[in-house]
Tab-separated table of C-alpha atoms in Angstrom:
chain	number	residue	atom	x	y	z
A	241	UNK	CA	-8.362	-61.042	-14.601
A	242	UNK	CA	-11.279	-63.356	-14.010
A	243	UNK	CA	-8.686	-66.609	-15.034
A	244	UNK	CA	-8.299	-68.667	-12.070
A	245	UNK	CA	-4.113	-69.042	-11.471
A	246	UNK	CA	-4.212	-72.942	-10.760
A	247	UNK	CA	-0.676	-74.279	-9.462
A	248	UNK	CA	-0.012	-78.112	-8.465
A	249	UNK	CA	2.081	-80.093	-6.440
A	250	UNK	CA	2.416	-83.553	-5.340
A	251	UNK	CA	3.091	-84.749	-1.757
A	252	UNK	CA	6.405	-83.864	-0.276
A	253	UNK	CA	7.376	-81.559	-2.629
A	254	UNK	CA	8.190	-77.322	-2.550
A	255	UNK	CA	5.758	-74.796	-4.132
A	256	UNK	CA	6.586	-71.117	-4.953
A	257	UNK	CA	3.748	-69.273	-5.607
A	258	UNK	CA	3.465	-65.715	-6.771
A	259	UNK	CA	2.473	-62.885	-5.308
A	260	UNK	CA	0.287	-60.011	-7.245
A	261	UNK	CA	3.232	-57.596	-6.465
A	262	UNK	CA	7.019	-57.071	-6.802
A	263	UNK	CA	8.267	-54.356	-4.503
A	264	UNK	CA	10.830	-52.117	-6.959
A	265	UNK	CA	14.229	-51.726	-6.194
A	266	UNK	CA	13.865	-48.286	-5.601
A	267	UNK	CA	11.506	-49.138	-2.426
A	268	UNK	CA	12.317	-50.934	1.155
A	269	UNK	CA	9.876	-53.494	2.763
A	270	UNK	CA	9.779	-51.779	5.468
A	271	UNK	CA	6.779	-49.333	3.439
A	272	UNK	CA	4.821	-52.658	2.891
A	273	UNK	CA	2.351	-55.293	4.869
A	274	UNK	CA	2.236	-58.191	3.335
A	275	UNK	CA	-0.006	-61.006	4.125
A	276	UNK	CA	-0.439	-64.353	2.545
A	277	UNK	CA	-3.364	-66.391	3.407
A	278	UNK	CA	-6.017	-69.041	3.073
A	279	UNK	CA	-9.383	-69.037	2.742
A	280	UNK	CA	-8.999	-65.692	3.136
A	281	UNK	CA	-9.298	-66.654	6.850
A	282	UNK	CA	-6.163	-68.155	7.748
A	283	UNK	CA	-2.874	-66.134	7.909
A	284	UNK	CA	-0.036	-68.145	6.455
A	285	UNK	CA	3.078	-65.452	6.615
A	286	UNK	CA	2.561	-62.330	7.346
A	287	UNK	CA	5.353	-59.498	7.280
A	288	UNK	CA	5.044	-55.958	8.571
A	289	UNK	CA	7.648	-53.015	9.284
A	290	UNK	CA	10.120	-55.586	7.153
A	291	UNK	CA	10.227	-58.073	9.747
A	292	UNK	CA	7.873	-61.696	10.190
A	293	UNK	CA	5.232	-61.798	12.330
A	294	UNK	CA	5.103	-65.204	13.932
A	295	UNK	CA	1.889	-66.670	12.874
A	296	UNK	CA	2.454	-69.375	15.658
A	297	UNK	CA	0.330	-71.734	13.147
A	298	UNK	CA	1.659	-74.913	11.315
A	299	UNK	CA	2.709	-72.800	8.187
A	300	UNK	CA	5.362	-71.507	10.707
A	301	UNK	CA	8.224	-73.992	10.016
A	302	UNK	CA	7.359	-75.127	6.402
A	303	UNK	CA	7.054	-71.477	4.651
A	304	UNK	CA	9.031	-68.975	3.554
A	305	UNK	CA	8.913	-65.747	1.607
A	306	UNK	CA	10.999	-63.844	-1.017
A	307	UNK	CA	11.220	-60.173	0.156
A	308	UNK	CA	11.662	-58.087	-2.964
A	309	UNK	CA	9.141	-60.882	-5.274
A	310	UNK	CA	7.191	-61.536	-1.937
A	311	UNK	CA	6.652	-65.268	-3.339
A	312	UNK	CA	5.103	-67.548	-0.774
A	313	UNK	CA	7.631	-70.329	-0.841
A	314	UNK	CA	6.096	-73.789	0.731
A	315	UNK	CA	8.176	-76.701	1.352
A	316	UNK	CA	7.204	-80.217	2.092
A	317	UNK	CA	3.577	-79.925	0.700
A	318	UNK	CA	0.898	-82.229	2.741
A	319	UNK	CA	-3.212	-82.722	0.919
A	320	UNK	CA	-4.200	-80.232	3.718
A	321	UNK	CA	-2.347	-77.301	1.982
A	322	UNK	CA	-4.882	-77.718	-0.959
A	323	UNK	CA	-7.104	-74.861	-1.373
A	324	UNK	CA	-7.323	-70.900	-2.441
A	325	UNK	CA	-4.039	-68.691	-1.077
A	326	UNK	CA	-4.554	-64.789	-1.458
A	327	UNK	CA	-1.384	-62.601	-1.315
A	328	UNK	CA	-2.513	-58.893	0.106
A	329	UNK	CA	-0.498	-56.186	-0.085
A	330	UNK	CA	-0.591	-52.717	1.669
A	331	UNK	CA	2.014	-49.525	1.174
A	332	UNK	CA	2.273	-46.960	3.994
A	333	UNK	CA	3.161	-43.684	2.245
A	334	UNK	CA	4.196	-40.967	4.810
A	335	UNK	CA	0.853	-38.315	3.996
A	336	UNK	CA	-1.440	-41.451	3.592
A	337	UNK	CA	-2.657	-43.840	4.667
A	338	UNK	CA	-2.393	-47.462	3.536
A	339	UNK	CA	-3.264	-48.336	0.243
A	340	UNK	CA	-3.676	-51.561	-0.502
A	341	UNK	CA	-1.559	-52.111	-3.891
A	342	UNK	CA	-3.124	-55.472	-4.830
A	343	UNK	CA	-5.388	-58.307	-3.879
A	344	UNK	CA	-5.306	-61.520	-5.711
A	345	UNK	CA	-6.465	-65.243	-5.281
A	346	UNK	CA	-4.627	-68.465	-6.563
A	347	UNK	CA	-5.364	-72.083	-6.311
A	348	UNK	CA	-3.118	-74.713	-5.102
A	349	UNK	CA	-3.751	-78.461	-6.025
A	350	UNK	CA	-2.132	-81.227	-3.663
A	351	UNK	CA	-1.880	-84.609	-5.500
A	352	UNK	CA	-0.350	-87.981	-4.101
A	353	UNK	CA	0.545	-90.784	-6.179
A	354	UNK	CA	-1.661	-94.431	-5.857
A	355	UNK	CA	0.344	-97.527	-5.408
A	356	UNK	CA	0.608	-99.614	-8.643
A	357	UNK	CA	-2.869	-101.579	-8.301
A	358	UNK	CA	-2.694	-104.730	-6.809
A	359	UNK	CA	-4.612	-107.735	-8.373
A	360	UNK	CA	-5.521	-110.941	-6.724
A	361	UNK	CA	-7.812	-113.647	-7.908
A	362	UNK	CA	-9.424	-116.632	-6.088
A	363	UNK	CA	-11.358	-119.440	-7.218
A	364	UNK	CA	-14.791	-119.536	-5.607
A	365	UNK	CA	-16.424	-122.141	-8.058
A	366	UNK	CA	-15.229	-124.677	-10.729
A	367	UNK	CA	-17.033	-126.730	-13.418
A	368	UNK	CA	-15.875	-128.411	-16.337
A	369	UNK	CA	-16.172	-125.867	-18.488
A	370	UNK	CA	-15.272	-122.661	-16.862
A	371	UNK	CA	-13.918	-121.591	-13.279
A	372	UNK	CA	-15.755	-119.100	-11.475
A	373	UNK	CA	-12.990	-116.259	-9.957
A	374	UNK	CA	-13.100	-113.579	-7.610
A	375	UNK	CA	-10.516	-111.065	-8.449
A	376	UNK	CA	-9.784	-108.390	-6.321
A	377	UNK	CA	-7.671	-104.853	-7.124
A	378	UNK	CA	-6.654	-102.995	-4.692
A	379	UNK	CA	-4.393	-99.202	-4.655
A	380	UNK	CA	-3.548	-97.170	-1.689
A	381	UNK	CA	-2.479	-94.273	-0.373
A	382	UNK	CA	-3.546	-91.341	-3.387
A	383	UNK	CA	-5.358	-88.367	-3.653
A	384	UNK	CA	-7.541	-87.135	-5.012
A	385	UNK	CA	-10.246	-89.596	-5.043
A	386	UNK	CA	-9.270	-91.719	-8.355
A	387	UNK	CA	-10.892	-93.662	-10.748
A	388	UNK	CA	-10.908	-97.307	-10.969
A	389	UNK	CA	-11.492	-99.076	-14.366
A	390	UNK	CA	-10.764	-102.191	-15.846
A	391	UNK	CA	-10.897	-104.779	-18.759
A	392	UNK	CA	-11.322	-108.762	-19.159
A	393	UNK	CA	-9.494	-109.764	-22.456
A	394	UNK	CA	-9.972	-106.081	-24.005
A	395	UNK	CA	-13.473	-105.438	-22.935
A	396	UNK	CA	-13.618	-102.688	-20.655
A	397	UNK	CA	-15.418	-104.336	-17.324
A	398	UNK	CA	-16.351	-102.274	-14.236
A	399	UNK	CA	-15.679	-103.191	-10.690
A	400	UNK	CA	-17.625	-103.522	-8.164
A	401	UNK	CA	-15.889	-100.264	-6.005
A	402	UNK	CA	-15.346	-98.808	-2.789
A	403	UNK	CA	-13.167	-95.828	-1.638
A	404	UNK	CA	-11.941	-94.629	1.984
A	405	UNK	CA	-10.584	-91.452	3.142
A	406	UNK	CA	-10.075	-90.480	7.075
A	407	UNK	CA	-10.973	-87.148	5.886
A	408	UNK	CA	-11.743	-85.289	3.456
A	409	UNK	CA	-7.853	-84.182	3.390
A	410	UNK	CA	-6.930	-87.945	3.777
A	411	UNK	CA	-5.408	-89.822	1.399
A	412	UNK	CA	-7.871	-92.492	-0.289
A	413	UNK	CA	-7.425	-96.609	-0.907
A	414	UNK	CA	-9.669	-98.385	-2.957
A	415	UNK	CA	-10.607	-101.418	-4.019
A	416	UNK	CA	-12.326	-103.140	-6.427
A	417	UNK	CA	-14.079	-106.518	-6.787
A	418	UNK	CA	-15.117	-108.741	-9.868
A	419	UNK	CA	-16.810	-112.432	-10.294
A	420	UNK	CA	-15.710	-113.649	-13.868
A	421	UNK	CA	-16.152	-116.666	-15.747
A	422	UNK	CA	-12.584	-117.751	-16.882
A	423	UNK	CA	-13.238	-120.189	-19.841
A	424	UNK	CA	-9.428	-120.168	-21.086
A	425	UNK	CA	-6.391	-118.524	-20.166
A	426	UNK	CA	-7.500	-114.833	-19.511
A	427	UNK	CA	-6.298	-111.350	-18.936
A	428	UNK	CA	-7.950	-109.265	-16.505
A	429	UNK	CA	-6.709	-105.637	-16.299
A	430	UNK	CA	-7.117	-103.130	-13.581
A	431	UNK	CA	-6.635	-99.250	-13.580
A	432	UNK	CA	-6.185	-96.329	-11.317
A	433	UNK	CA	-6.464	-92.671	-12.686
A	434	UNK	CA	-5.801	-89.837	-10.968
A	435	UNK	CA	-5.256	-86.424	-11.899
A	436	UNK	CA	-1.918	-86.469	-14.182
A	437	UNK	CA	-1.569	-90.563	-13.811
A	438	UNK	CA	-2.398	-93.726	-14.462
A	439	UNK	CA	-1.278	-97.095	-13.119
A	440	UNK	CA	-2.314	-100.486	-14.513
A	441	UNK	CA	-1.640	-103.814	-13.625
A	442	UNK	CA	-2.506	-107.244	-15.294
A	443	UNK	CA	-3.046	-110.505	-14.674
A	444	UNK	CA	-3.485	-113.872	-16.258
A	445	UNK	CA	-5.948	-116.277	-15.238
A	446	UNK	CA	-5.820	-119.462	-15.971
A	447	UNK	CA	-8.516	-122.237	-15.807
């Protein structure tokens, strides 16, 4: 069907994903070619006459695959291993030649989790009335690119942003800035959201 097969992960973990095909009981591998790959370009695990073929490629050590299910197994997931995996498999019947039995793409989603924000505040000016702060909130180390919000005694307020990423299969930090006007004691609030999660720290300023 047209419904894309969408499959997540986080960091570090192991992935099984499916394979269009199941070889019966009745049948040997050795009939089959099987190849899983990425981007349709890149050949993750390939298997032919029954036996691996070394892909000499960094999928090498960190995959494996079930040879009657033919599930790709991945373990230790990294951001990189995002993207579209196709399993393709072909049957050799002795008159024929080989049919390819099936041919189908799924999507694998690599998340990492943010480090609870981090909020700091300075004082930059002070009057007798209010102190002017500069409160900074920073999280690190996430993907994908998250979403910073925040709020100043319950009213949502919105930082002044900025994200970096090596890459764009890089883990991203951000941080945001603020100036407020702290009149009493006040409660500034900062969030990170990411796909699945959110993390929020407060903080109480004080005049």
């Amino acid at each position: 069907g047209l419904e894309k097969k969408v499959f997540k992960s986080k960091v570090g973990e192991k992935v099984s994903l499916p394979c269009c095909h199941e070889i019966p009981s009745s049948e040997n591998l050795q009939n089959y070619r099987v190849y899983w790959q990425k981007n349709t370009t890149e050949v993750v695990l390939a298997y032919a006459e029954g036996k691996r073929i070394s892909t000499r490629n960094r999928y090498d050590n960190k995959t494996e695959m079930n040879t009657s299910s033919l599930t790709l197994l991945i373990s230790a997931v990294e951001i990189l291993d995002t993207g579209p995996y196709q399993c393709v498999v072909q049957h050799r019947r002795p008159s024929q030649n080989q049919v390819v039995v099936c041919d189908e793409t799924l999507t694998l989603y690599v998340t990492a989790d943010f480090s609870k924000p981090n909020v700091t505040a300075e004082v930059s000016a002070k009057t007798c009335e209010s102190t002017e702060m500069v409160v900074r909130c920073s999280s690190y180390g996430g993907f994908p690119k998250p979403r910073i919000f925040g709020a100043f005694n319950n009213e949502s307020v919105v930082w002044n942003a900025s994200w970096m990423s090596e890459s764009s299969f890089s883990p991203y930090n951000v941080i945001g800035e603020l100036r407020l006007n702290v009149t009493k004691e006040d409660i500034i609030t900062c969030s990170i959201e990411y796909p699945g999660l959110a993390k929020s720290t407060s903080l109480l300023l004080s005049k």
